[in-house]
mmCIF file of C-alpha atoms and ligand atoms in Angstrom:
data_model
loop_
_atom_site.group_PDB
_atom_site.id
_atom_site.type_symbol
_atom_site.label_atom_id
_atom_site.label_comp_id
_atom_site.label_asym_id
_atom_site.label_seq_id
_atom_site.Cartn_x
_atom_site.Cartn_y
_atom_site.Cartn_z
ATOM 1 C CA MET N 1 -14.451 -16.532 9.893
ATOM 2 C CA GLU N 2 -11.000 -17.864 9.370
ATOM 3 C CA THR N 3 -7.802 -16.944 10.930
ATOM 4 C CA THR N 4 -4.399 -17.922 8.728
ATOM 5 C CA ASP N 5 -2.430 -20.943 10.609
ATOM 6 C CA ILE N 6 0.034 -19.530 12.464
ATOM 7 C CA GLU N 7 2.836 -22.438 12.838
ATOM 8 C CA THR N 8 3.211 -22.295 8.720
ATOM 9 C CA ASP N 9 2.728 -18.547 8.141
ATOM 10 C CA LEU N 10 4.128 -16.409 10.881
ATOM 11 C CA SER N 11 7.306 -16.348 8.795
ATOM 12 C CA LEU N 12 5.857 -14.136 5.940
ATOM 13 C CA PHE N 13 4.795 -11.222 8.581
ATOM 14 C CA LYS N 14 7.503 -8.811 10.036
ATOM 15 C CA TYR N 15 6.452 -8.534 13.913
ATOM 16 C CA ASP N 16 6.267 -11.168 15.868
ATOM 17 C CA ASN N 17 4.114 -10.118 18.315
ATOM 18 C CA LEU N 18 0.978 -10.881 16.505
ATOM 19 C CA GLU N 19 -2.003 -11.961 18.463
ATOM 20 C CA GLN N 20 -4.700 -14.191 17.219
ATOM 21 C CA LEU N 21 -8.728 -13.113 17.641
ATOM 22 C CA PRO N 22 -9.825 -14.450 20.952
ATOM 23 C CA PRO N 23 -11.874 -17.390 20.013
ATOM 24 C CA GLU N 24 -15.523 -15.440 21.739
ATOM 25 C CA TYR N 25 -14.683 -12.637 18.733
ATOM 26 C CA ARG N 26 -14.449 -15.083 15.647
ATOM 27 C CA GLU N 27 -18.432 -15.609 15.012
ATOM 28 C CA LEU N 28 -20.205 -12.350 16.043
ATOM 29 C CA GLU N 29 -23.185 -11.289 14.433
ATOM 30 C CA ARG N 30 -22.987 -8.101 12.160
ATOM 31 C CA ASP N 31 -25.663 -6.277 14.415
ATOM 32 C CA GLU N 32 -23.969 -6.845 17.875
ATOM 33 C CA ARG N 33 -20.832 -6.483 16.282
ATOM 34 C CA THR N 34 -21.289 -2.704 15.101
ATOM 35 C CA LYS N 35 -23.384 -2.018 18.645
ATOM 36 C CA ARG N 36 -20.211 -3.350 20.501
ATOM 37 C CA ILE N 37 -18.003 -1.399 18.114
ATOM 38 C CA GLU N 38 -20.120 2.141 18.542
ATOM 39 C CA ALA N 39 -20.104 1.548 22.003
ATOM 40 C CA ALA N 40 -16.207 1.523 22.517
ATOM 41 C CA LEU N 41 -15.481 4.474 20.369
ATOM 42 C CA SER N 42 -17.965 6.769 22.014
ATOM 43 C CA THR N 43 -16.378 5.473 25.556
ATOM 44 C CA LEU N 44 -12.774 6.214 23.834
ATOM 45 C CA GLY N 45 -13.976 9.212 22.595
ATOM 46 C CA ASP N 46 -11.067 11.932 21.061
ATOM 47 C CA ASP N 47 -8.242 9.202 22.321
ATOM 48 C CA VAL N 48 -8.803 6.972 19.378
ATOM 49 C CA VAL N 49 -9.207 7.879 15.502
ATOM 50 C CA ILE N 50 -9.778 5.436 13.168
ATOM 51 C CA LEU N 51 -7.972 5.169 9.734
ATOM 52 C CA GLY N 52 -9.445 3.420 6.769
ATOM 53 C CA HIS N 53 -7.645 2.780 3.769
ATOM 54 C CA ASN N 54 -9.843 3.306 0.405
ATOM 55 C CA TYR N 55 -9.334 -0.857 -0.261
ATOM 56 C CA GLN N 56 -11.054 -1.399 3.445
ATOM 57 C CA ARG N 57 -14.168 -3.035 2.943
ATOM 58 C CA GLN N 58 -17.524 -1.242 4.090
ATOM 59 C CA GLU N 59 -17.701 -2.634 7.844
ATOM 60 C CA ILE N 60 -14.323 -0.919 8.472
ATOM 61 C CA VAL N 61 -14.679 2.147 6.160
ATOM 62 C CA GLU N 62 -17.905 2.987 7.788
ATOM 63 C CA HIS N 63 -16.446 3.431 10.792
ATOM 64 C CA ALA N 64 -13.533 5.238 9.820
ATOM 65 C CA ASP N 65 -12.587 9.302 11.046
ATOM 66 C CA PHE N 66 -10.730 9.327 7.926
ATOM 67 C CA VAL N 67 -10.411 7.434 4.141
ATOM 68 C CA GLY N 68 -7.706 7.852 2.057
ATOM 69 C CA ASP N 69 -4.498 6.828 0.396
ATOM 70 C CA SER N 70 -1.843 5.350 2.327
ATOM 71 C CA TYR N 71 0.110 8.993 2.370
ATOM 72 C CA GLN N 72 -2.802 10.894 3.017
ATOM 73 C CA LEU N 73 -3.993 8.683 6.125
ATOM 74 C CA SER N 74 -0.486 9.046 7.720
ATOM 75 C CA VAL N 75 -0.977 12.533 7.732
ATOM 76 C CA GLU N 76 -4.235 12.547 9.002
ATOM 77 C CA ALA N 77 -2.906 10.451 11.749
ATOM 78 C CA ALA N 78 -0.048 12.835 13.168
ATOM 79 C CA GLU N 79 -2.825 15.782 12.921
ATOM 80 C CA ALA N 80 -4.989 13.897 15.019
ATOM 81 C CA ASP N 81 -3.450 14.220 18.036
ATOM 82 C CA ALA N 82 -5.227 11.279 19.216
ATOM 83 C CA ASP N 83 -3.377 8.560 21.684
ATOM 84 C CA TYR N 84 -4.172 5.902 20.026
ATOM 85 C CA VAL N 85 -4.367 5.319 15.763
ATOM 86 C CA VAL N 86 -6.038 2.133 14.704
ATOM 87 C CA PHE N 87 -5.079 1.694 11.381
ATOM 88 C CA GLY N 88 -7.528 -0.393 8.654
ATOM 89 C CA GLY N 89 -4.494 -0.848 6.323
ATOM 90 C CA VAL N 90 -1.698 -3.120 5.802
ATOM 91 C CA THR N 91 1.852 -3.134 8.127
ATOM 92 C CA PHE N 92 4.080 -0.923 6.157
ATOM 93 C CA MET N 93 1.263 2.021 6.638
ATOM 94 C CA ALA N 94 0.844 1.396 9.673
ATOM 95 C CA GLU N 95 4.718 1.761 10.201
ATOM 96 C CA SER N 96 4.699 4.899 8.303
ATOM 97 C CA ALA N 97 1.671 5.781 10.624
ATOM 98 C CA ASP N 98 4.248 5.428 13.651
ATOM 99 C CA ILE N 99 7.244 6.728 12.012
ATOM 100 C CA ILE N 100 4.467 10.248 11.210
ATOM 101 C CA THR N 101 2.980 10.303 14.694
ATOM 102 C CA ASP N 102 4.325 11.711 17.924
ATOM 103 C CA ASP N 103 6.026 9.314 20.475
ATOM 104 C CA ASP N 104 3.089 9.223 22.753
ATOM 105 C CA GLN N 105 1.150 8.332 19.942
ATOM 106 C CA THR N 106 0.231 4.324 19.502
ATOM 107 C CA VAL N 107 -0.449 2.513 16.389
ATOM 108 C CA ILE N 108 -2.540 -0.582 16.144
ATOM 109 C CA LEU N 109 -2.932 -2.771 13.416
ATOM 110 C CA PRO N 110 -5.718 -4.808 14.074
ATOM 111 C CA SER N 111 -4.764 -7.933 12.317
ATOM 112 C CA MET N 112 -1.057 -8.435 12.358
ATOM 113 C CA GLU N 113 -1.702 -10.456 9.190
ATOM 114 C CA ALA N 114 -2.451 -7.691 7.149
ATOM 115 C CA SER N 115 1.050 -7.655 4.826
ATOM 116 C CA CYS N 116 1.298 -6.408 1.550
ATOM 117 C CA PRO N 117 3.110 -9.238 -0.423
ATOM 118 C CA MET N 118 4.907 -6.285 -2.409
ATOM 119 C CA ALA N 119 6.365 -5.183 0.535
ATOM 120 C CA GLY N 120 7.743 -8.238 1.385
ATOM 121 C CA MET N 121 9.580 -8.588 -1.759
ATOM 122 C CA ALA N 122 11.804 -6.432 -1.265
ATOM 123 C CA GLU N 123 13.802 -7.276 2.319
ATOM 124 C CA ALA N 124 16.220 -5.240 3.924
ATOM 125 C CA LEU N 125 18.939 -8.125 3.568
ATOM 126 C CA GLN N 126 18.537 -9.046 0.080
ATOM 127 C CA VAL N 127 18.156 -5.149 -0.833
ATOM 128 C CA ASP N 128 21.741 -5.024 1.068
ATOM 129 C CA ALA N 129 23.375 -7.567 -1.068
ATOM 130 C CA ALA N 130 22.021 -6.579 -4.635
ATOM 131 C CA TRP N 131 23.372 -2.833 -3.346
ATOM 132 C CA ALA N 132 26.457 -4.652 -2.816
ATOM 133 C CA GLU N 133 26.953 -6.304 -5.677
ATOM 134 C CA ILE N 134 25.997 -3.316 -8.173
ATOM 135 C CA THR N 135 28.187 -0.730 -6.589
ATOM 136 C CA ALA N 136 31.080 -2.672 -6.400
ATOM 137 C CA ALA N 137 30.722 -3.613 -9.964
ATOM 138 C CA ALA N 138 30.448 0.163 -11.129
ATOM 139 C CA PRO N 139 32.055 1.897 -8.626
ATOM 140 C CA ASP N 140 32.131 4.932 -10.809
ATOM 141 C CA ASP N 141 28.355 5.182 -11.055
ATOM 142 C CA ASP N 142 26.596 7.504 -8.696
ATOM 143 C CA ILE N 143 23.461 5.057 -7.779
ATOM 144 C CA VAL N 144 20.599 6.643 -5.863
ATOM 145 C CA PRO N 145 17.987 4.087 -4.294
ATOM 146 C CA ILE N 146 14.247 4.946 -4.275
ATOM 147 C CA THR N 147 11.403 3.096 -2.542
ATOM 148 C CA TYR N 148 8.029 3.260 -3.557
ATOM 149 C CA MET N 149 6.005 3.899 0.094
ATOM 150 C CA ASN N 150 4.806 0.487 -0.126
ATOM 151 C CA SER N 151 7.906 -1.252 1.741
ATOM 152 C CA TYR N 152 8.729 -1.476 4.789
ATOM 153 C CA ALA N 153 10.622 1.028 7.705
ATOM 154 C CA ASP N 154 13.906 -0.893 7.480
ATOM 155 C CA LEU N 155 14.182 -0.508 3.232
ATOM 156 C CA LYS N 156 12.822 3.413 3.568
ATOM 157 C CA ALA N 157 16.120 3.540 6.114
ATOM 158 C CA PHE N 158 18.475 1.825 3.804
ATOM 159 C CA CYS N 159 17.617 4.451 1.509
ATOM 160 C CA ALA N 160 17.900 7.629 3.670
ATOM 161 C CA GLU N 161 21.163 6.411 4.442
ATOM 162 C CA GLN N 162 22.321 5.443 1.030
ATOM 163 C CA GLY N 163 21.130 9.558 -0.464
ATOM 164 C CA GLY N 164 18.100 8.032 -1.470
ATOM 165 C CA ALA N 165 14.147 8.613 -0.675
ATOM 166 C CA VAL N 166 10.545 7.638 -0.548
ATOM 167 C CA CYS N 167 7.824 8.071 -3.344
ATOM 168 C CA THR N 168 4.250 7.527 -3.748
ATOM 169 C CA SER N 169 2.521 6.511 -6.947
ATOM 170 C CA SER N 170 1.827 10.325 -6.882
ATOM 171 C CA ASN N 171 5.594 11.979 -7.149
ATOM 172 C CA ALA N 172 7.488 9.130 -8.554
ATOM 173 C CA ALA N 173 8.340 11.347 -11.713
ATOM 174 C CA ASP N 174 9.580 14.068 -9.359
ATOM 175 C CA VAL N 175 11.291 12.360 -7.347
ATOM 176 C CA PHE N 176 12.684 9.898 -9.955
ATOM 177 C CA ASP N 177 13.960 13.229 -11.277
ATOM 178 C CA TRP N 178 15.912 14.653 -8.334
ATOM 179 C CA ALA N 179 17.472 11.323 -7.915
ATOM 180 C CA LEU N 180 18.973 11.864 -11.420
ATOM 181 C CA GLU N 181 19.761 15.377 -10.795
ATOM 182 C CA ASN N 182 21.692 13.977 -7.716
ATOM 183 C CA GLY N 183 23.070 10.624 -9.119
ATOM 184 C CA ASP N 184 23.301 8.667 -12.599
ATOM 185 C CA THR N 185 21.327 5.967 -11.656
ATOM 186 C CA VAL N 186 17.825 5.249 -9.964
ATOM 187 C CA LEU N 187 17.435 1.452 -8.422
ATOM 188 C CA PHE N 188 13.708 1.417 -8.012
ATOM 189 C CA LEU N 189 12.190 -0.795 -5.137
ATOM 190 C CA PRO N 190 10.133 -2.874 -5.007
ATOM 191 C CA ASP N 191 7.349 -2.498 -8.002
ATOM 192 C CA LYS N 192 8.688 -2.713 -11.004
ATOM 193 C CA HIS N 193 5.241 -1.909 -12.821
ATOM 194 C CA LEU N 194 5.666 1.747 -11.117
ATOM 195 C CA GLY N 195 8.938 2.083 -11.887
ATOM 196 C CA GLU N 196 8.454 1.161 -15.348
ATOM 197 C CA ASN N 197 5.090 3.720 -15.552
ATOM 198 C CA THR N 198 7.107 6.441 -14.579
ATOM 199 C CA ALA N 199 10.301 6.186 -16.758
ATOM 200 C CA TYR N 200 8.170 6.355 -19.657
ATOM 201 C CA GLU N 201 6.189 9.039 -18.282
ATOM 202 C CA LEU N 202 9.768 10.523 -18.218
ATOM 203 C CA GLY N 203 10.884 9.526 -21.901
ATOM 204 C CA LEU N 204 13.702 7.249 -20.245
ATOM 205 C CA GLU N 205 11.974 3.769 -20.996
ATOM 206 C CA ASP N 206 14.729 2.849 -23.569
ATOM 207 C CA SER N 207 17.250 2.964 -20.445
ATOM 208 C CA VAL N 208 15.983 0.419 -18.103
ATOM 209 C CA ALA N 209 16.955 -2.280 -16.830
ATOM 210 C CA GLU N 210 15.375 -4.969 -14.614
ATOM 211 C CA TRP N 211 16.990 -7.020 -11.529
ATOM 212 C CA ASP N 212 16.012 -10.151 -10.188
ATOM 213 C CA PRO N 213 16.919 -10.356 -6.333
ATOM 214 C CA TRP N 214 16.168 -14.154 -6.405
ATOM 215 C CA ASP N 215 18.757 -14.881 -9.725
ATOM 216 C CA PRO N 216 21.182 -12.286 -9.066
ATOM 217 C CA GLU N 217 23.878 -14.330 -11.088
ATOM 218 C CA GLY N 218 21.592 -13.767 -13.985
ATOM 219 C CA LYS N 219 22.548 -10.075 -15.100
ATOM 220 C CA ASP N 220 25.818 -8.428 -15.018
ATOM 221 C CA ALA N 221 25.663 -5.822 -12.562
ATOM 222 C CA ALA N 222 27.623 -3.527 -14.391
ATOM 223 C CA GLU N 223 25.829 -3.586 -17.460
ATOM 224 C CA VAL N 224 22.774 -2.849 -15.144
ATOM 225 C CA ALA N 225 23.947 0.036 -13.711
ATOM 226 C CA GLU N 226 24.712 1.843 -16.793
ATOM 227 C CA SER N 227 20.838 2.110 -17.205
ATOM 228 C CA ASP N 228 18.940 5.316 -16.012
ATOM 229 C CA ILE N 229 16.305 3.455 -14.094
ATOM 230 C CA VAL N 230 17.311 0.249 -12.351
ATOM 231 C CA LEU N 231 13.616 -1.973 -11.424
ATOM 232 C CA TRP N 232 13.786 -4.608 -8.844
ATOM 233 C CA ASP N 233 11.896 -7.307 -9.564
ATOM 234 C CA GLY N 234 8.777 -6.444 -7.351
ATOM 235 C CA TYR N 235 5.121 -6.305 -8.203
ATOM 236 C CA CYS N 236 1.541 -6.410 -6.979
ATOM 237 C CA GLN N 237 -0.395 -9.202 -7.365
ATOM 238 C CA VAL N 238 -3.343 -7.610 -7.339
ATOM 239 C CA HIS N 239 -2.629 -4.911 -10.062
ATOM 240 C CA GLU N 240 -0.752 -7.196 -11.852
ATOM 241 C CA ARG N 241 -3.670 -9.501 -13.141
ATOM 242 C CA PHE N 242 -5.176 -6.813 -15.001
ATOM 243 C CA ARG N 243 -5.141 -6.989 -18.790
ATOM 244 C CA VAL N 244 -5.824 -4.982 -21.758
ATOM 245 C CA ASP N 245 -8.613 -7.270 -22.583
ATOM 246 C CA HIS N 246 -10.043 -6.257 -19.464
ATOM 247 C CA ALA N 247 -10.296 -2.634 -20.843
ATOM 248 C CA GLU N 248 -11.310 -3.855 -24.595
ATOM 249 C CA GLN N 249 -14.353 -5.534 -23.412
ATOM 250 C CA VAL N 250 -15.522 -2.568 -20.674
ATOM 251 C CA ARG N 251 -15.569 -0.533 -24.164
ATOM 252 C CA GLU N 252 -17.654 -3.322 -26.015
ATOM 253 C CA ASP N 253 -20.186 -3.378 -23.009
ATOM 254 C CA HIS N 254 -20.241 0.410 -22.414
ATOM 255 C CA ASP N 255 -19.995 2.925 -25.628
ATOM 256 C CA ASP N 256 -18.442 5.469 -23.450
ATOM 257 C CA ALA N 257 -16.421 3.884 -21.047
ATOM 258 C CA ASN N 258 -13.319 5.980 -19.774
ATOM 259 C CA VAL N 259 -10.652 3.162 -18.219
ATOM 260 C CA ILE N 260 -8.695 4.415 -14.942
ATOM 261 C CA VAL N 261 -6.039 2.019 -13.474
ATOM 262 C CA HIS N 262 -3.437 2.281 -11.050
ATOM 263 C CA PRO N 263 0.150 2.856 -11.764
ATOM 264 C CA GLU N 264 1.080 -0.614 -10.282
ATOM 265 C CA CYS N 265 -0.775 -2.241 -13.209
ATOM 266 C CA ARG N 266 1.471 -3.709 -16.189
ATOM 267 C CA ARG N 267 2.822 -1.159 -19.029
ATOM 268 C CA GLU N 268 0.056 -1.977 -21.588
ATOM 269 C CA VAL N 269 -2.982 -1.920 -19.374
ATOM 270 C CA VAL N 270 -1.467 1.504 -18.411
ATOM 271 C CA GLU N 271 -1.507 2.134 -22.178
ATOM 272 C CA ALA N 272 -4.490 0.795 -22.683
ATOM 273 C CA ALA N 273 -5.952 3.477 -20.174
ATOM 274 C CA ASP N 274 -7.369 6.894 -20.842
ATOM 275 C CA VAL N 275 -6.156 7.638 -16.924
ATOM 276 C CA ALA N 276 -3.536 6.447 -14.492
ATOM 277 C CA GLY N 277 -3.174 7.297 -10.969
ATOM 278 C CA SER N 278 -2.973 6.806 -7.569
ATOM 279 C CA THR N 279 -5.992 5.842 -5.452
ATOM 280 C CA ALA N 280 -5.833 9.547 -5.017
ATOM 281 C CA THR N 281 -6.684 10.381 -7.828
ATOM 282 C CA ILE N 282 -9.104 7.606 -9.319
ATOM 283 C CA CYS N 283 -11.313 9.075 -6.096
ATOM 284 C CA GLU N 284 -10.962 12.572 -7.371
ATOM 285 C CA THR N 285 -11.461 11.410 -10.920
ATOM 286 C CA VAL N 286 -14.676 9.945 -10.580
ATOM 287 C CA ALA N 287 -16.032 12.761 -7.693
ATOM 288 C CA ASN N 288 -15.567 15.290 -11.144
ATOM 289 C CA ALA N 289 -17.035 13.108 -13.396
ATOM 290 C CA ASP N 290 -20.280 14.342 -14.699
ATOM 291 C CA PRO N 291 -23.424 12.295 -13.850
ATOM 292 C CA GLY N 292 -23.834 9.566 -16.520
ATOM 293 C CA GLU N 293 -19.910 9.305 -17.454
ATOM 294 C CA THR N 294 -19.232 5.628 -17.067
ATOM 295 C CA TRP N 295 -15.742 5.079 -15.808
ATOM 296 C CA ALA N 296 -14.244 1.249 -15.548
ATOM 297 C CA ILE N 297 -11.916 1.026 -12.159
ATOM 298 C CA GLY N 298 -8.759 -0.677 -12.779
ATOM 299 C CA THR N 299 -7.503 -1.143 -9.115
ATOM 300 C CA GLU N 300 -8.510 -3.080 -5.780
ATOM 301 C CA VAL N 301 -12.462 -4.006 -6.020
ATOM 302 C CA HIS N 302 -13.276 -2.644 -2.262
ATOM 303 C CA LEU N 303 -12.299 0.972 -3.526
ATOM 304 C CA THR N 304 -14.609 0.328 -6.711
ATOM 305 C CA ASN N 305 -17.516 -0.673 -4.231
ATOM 306 C CA HIS N 306 -17.070 2.555 -2.506
ATOM 307 C CA LEU N 307 -17.201 5.003 -5.037
ATOM 308 C CA GLN N 308 -20.473 3.270 -6.494
ATOM 309 C CA ARG N 309 -21.730 4.101 -3.120
ATOM 310 C CA TRP N 310 -20.273 7.227 -2.518
ATOM 311 C CA HIS N 311 -21.174 8.444 -6.147
ATOM 312 C CA PRO N 312 -24.348 7.124 -7.882
ATOM 313 C CA GLU N 313 -24.656 9.462 -10.346
ATOM 314 C CA VAL N 314 -21.386 8.156 -11.778
ATOM 315 C CA ASN N 315 -21.828 4.569 -13.438
ATOM 316 C CA VAL N 316 -18.772 3.479 -11.778
ATOM 317 C CA VAL N 317 -17.679 -0.723 -12.705
ATOM 318 C CA PRO N 318 -15.342 -2.715 -11.795
ATOM 319 C CA LEU N 319 -12.223 -2.636 -15.247
ATOM 320 C CA CYS N 320 -12.312 -6.472 -14.211
ATOM 321 C CA GLY N 321 -15.849 -7.927 -14.902
ATOM 322 C CA GLU N 322 -17.160 -10.210 -12.565
ATOM 323 C CA ALA N 323 -13.244 -11.363 -11.703
ATOM 324 C CA CYS N 324 -12.836 -9.961 -8.457
ATOM 325 C CA MET N 325 -9.580 -8.393 -7.865
ATOM 326 C CA ASP N 326 -9.301 -8.631 -3.897
ATOM 327 C CA CYS N 327 -6.392 -7.860 -1.970
ATOM 328 C CA ASN N 328 -5.661 -10.862 0.465
ATOM 329 C CA ALA N 329 -3.623 -8.483 2.916
ATOM 330 C CA MET N 330 -6.112 -5.972 3.072
ATOM 331 C CA ARG N 331 -9.118 -8.553 3.883
ATOM 332 C CA GLN N 332 -7.224 -9.551 6.874
ATOM 333 C CA ILE N 333 -8.437 -6.514 8.611
ATOM 334 C CA ASP N 334 -11.646 -8.087 9.714
ATOM 335 C CA PRO N 335 -14.331 -5.809 12.138
ATOM 336 C CA ASN N 336 -14.278 -8.743 14.545
ATOM 337 C CA TYR N 337 -10.327 -7.551 14.931
ATOM 338 C CA LEU N 338 -11.420 -3.814 14.897
ATOM 339 C CA THR N 339 -14.272 -4.880 18.312
ATOM 340 C CA TRP N 340 -11.533 -6.599 19.849
ATOM 341 C CA VAL N 341 -8.738 -4.196 19.601
ATOM 342 C CA LEU N 342 -11.231 -1.470 20.690
ATOM 343 C CA GLU N 343 -12.629 -3.711 23.372
ATOM 344 C CA GLU N 344 -9.187 -4.543 24.764
ATOM 345 C CA LEU N 345 -8.540 -0.581 24.714
ATOM 346 C CA VAL N 346 -11.419 0.024 26.724
ATOM 347 C CA ALA N 347 -10.304 -2.075 29.259
ATOM 348 C CA GLY N 348 -6.835 -0.677 29.294
ATOM 349 C CA ARG N 349 -4.762 -3.185 26.964
ATOM 350 C CA GLU N 350 -2.944 -2.647 24.077
ATOM 351 C CA ARG N 351 -3.122 -5.256 21.445
ATOM 352 C CA ASN N 352 -1.021 -5.713 18.026
ATOM 353 C CA VAL N 353 0.778 -2.343 18.376
ATOM 354 C CA ILE N 354 3.416 -1.408 15.544
ATOM 355 C CA GLU N 355 6.383 0.153 16.863
ATOM 356 C CA VAL N 356 9.667 0.859 14.387
ATOM 357 C CA ALA N 357 12.572 0.489 15.896
ATOM 358 C CA PRO N 358 14.682 3.481 17.235
ATOM 359 C CA GLY N 359 17.319 4.501 14.764
ATOM 360 C CA GLU N 360 15.682 2.828 11.786
ATOM 361 C CA LYS N 361 12.330 5.520 12.577
ATOM 362 C CA GLU N 362 14.460 8.477 12.105
ATOM 363 C CA LEU N 363 16.391 7.457 9.071
ATOM 364 C CA ALA N 364 13.018 6.372 7.150
ATOM 365 C CA GLU N 365 11.269 9.573 8.783
ATOM 366 C CA LEU N 366 14.213 11.417 6.730
ATOM 367 C CA ALA N 367 13.601 9.460 3.442
ATOM 368 C CA MET N 368 10.044 10.501 3.881
ATOM 369 C CA ASP N 369 11.012 13.942 4.690
ATOM 370 C CA ARG N 370 13.245 13.816 1.610
ATOM 371 C CA MET N 371 10.149 13.291 -0.697
ATOM 372 C CA LEU N 372 8.400 15.887 0.809
ATOM 373 C CA ASP N 373 11.031 18.626 0.083
ATOM 374 C CA ILE N 374 11.139 17.115 -3.494
ATOM 375 C CA ALA N 375 7.519 16.868 -4.189
HETATM 376 P P1 13P D 401 -2.317 4.293 -2.321
HETATM 377 O O1 13P D 401 -0.422 4.713 -1.767
HETATM 378 O O2 13P D 401 -2.716 4.922 -3.816
HETATM 379 O O3 13P D 401 -2.795 4.237 -1.488
HETATM 380 O O4 13P D 401 -1.772 2.822 -2.814
HETATM 381 C C1 13P D 401 -1.481 2.087 -1.900
HETATM 382 C C2 13P D 401 -1.627 0.477 -2.672
HETATM 383 O O5 13P D 401 -1.456 -0.454 -1.941
HETATM 384 C C3 13P D 401 -1.910 0.049 -3.879
HETATM 385 O O6 13P D 401 -1.991 -0.838 -3.869
HETATM 386 FE FE1 SF4 D 402 0.490 -4.478 -1.440
HETATM 387 FE FE2 SF4 D 402 -1.313 -4.833 -3.764
HETATM 388 FE FE3 SF4 D 402 -2.740 -4.900 -1.510
HETATM 389 FE FE4 SF4 D 402 -2.007 -2.690 -2.582
HETATM 390 S S1 SF4 D 402 -3.006 -3.737 -3.402
HETATM 391 S S2 SF4 D 402 -1.652 -3.193 -0.403
HETATM 392 S S3 SF4 D 402 0.479 -3.129 -3.058
HETATM 393 S S4 SF4 D 402 -0.846 -5.989 -2.723
#
């Protein structure tokens, strides 16, 4: 197993209490590791709950008490009543779990290197600067910031402070509607593709502008604020790699293929698909498919692999054929790390705890609560 070089990469990660995997955990054999994880879990009993995002590898998912999308998992964490929530996912998901759970519950992210690059594309400081520029250029426009769940807690808190909210890929259209009832313009962060796909869903595609935070001089802020929707120039590098010709190829290979993609895919890919939806929608669609139907899945490849195992009666194929769309951030949750954090808990030590700062936590929760009230 390889671990990232801390010297060079630490600045990429939001939490600086990262601890590397001790050397004795790096070469564990699968059978031994499974036995040790099971032994630790049986000692910890109800004190621990393991959550596995749909994109986690099989060796994590097979130990999870719940598998699901990012929002469902946070809700499970809050309802679980366990002292420790071990989150198989990425940093922003563990933060959301910490926000939603009680103060006496501790959230652990086995590897602190599991940071979603898209969440890192909208840093709160950078958003502050853009906000100052756009609002100063358009003082008469009421701009409502909406952030995708895939963002850090400080950005969620910023949105709450500025009268905005959080959304997920399942409720983005409802949250945009709400924002446009309460203001003139939505500033959507950080995923421009989900934002554009939502604008199309609402028939607002002719009133969309992009804001490039790396080139703020490139656009006239006052002109940008005249649009209904302003898209922050962030994207998911996994979903951005799907192309229209993947859909064409899969339909050529399978006459009756249905194509379903995540709305983080580019607009033209969503248009070429039969259905677009969150990972929960993708799971439900395949679960409800008739035996023998073919579904090509345009999302992170581990979910496609799980769906093949969970629904052998359906012909589930990856949309990308042999080209594996693998999320590097999700992959950082290695089963060796899982063994380590669990055995450390058995020994009474907490490793790699995710704790959102007080103040920021309450505001981030307010932004998430607004979403729940809307949709
Ligand atoms: P979900 O919110 O559908 O779980 O998706 C999370 C994600 O990271 C998509 O790339
Ligand atoms: Fe982030 Fe994309 Fe990975 Fe999801 S698939 S965690 S959005 S990089």
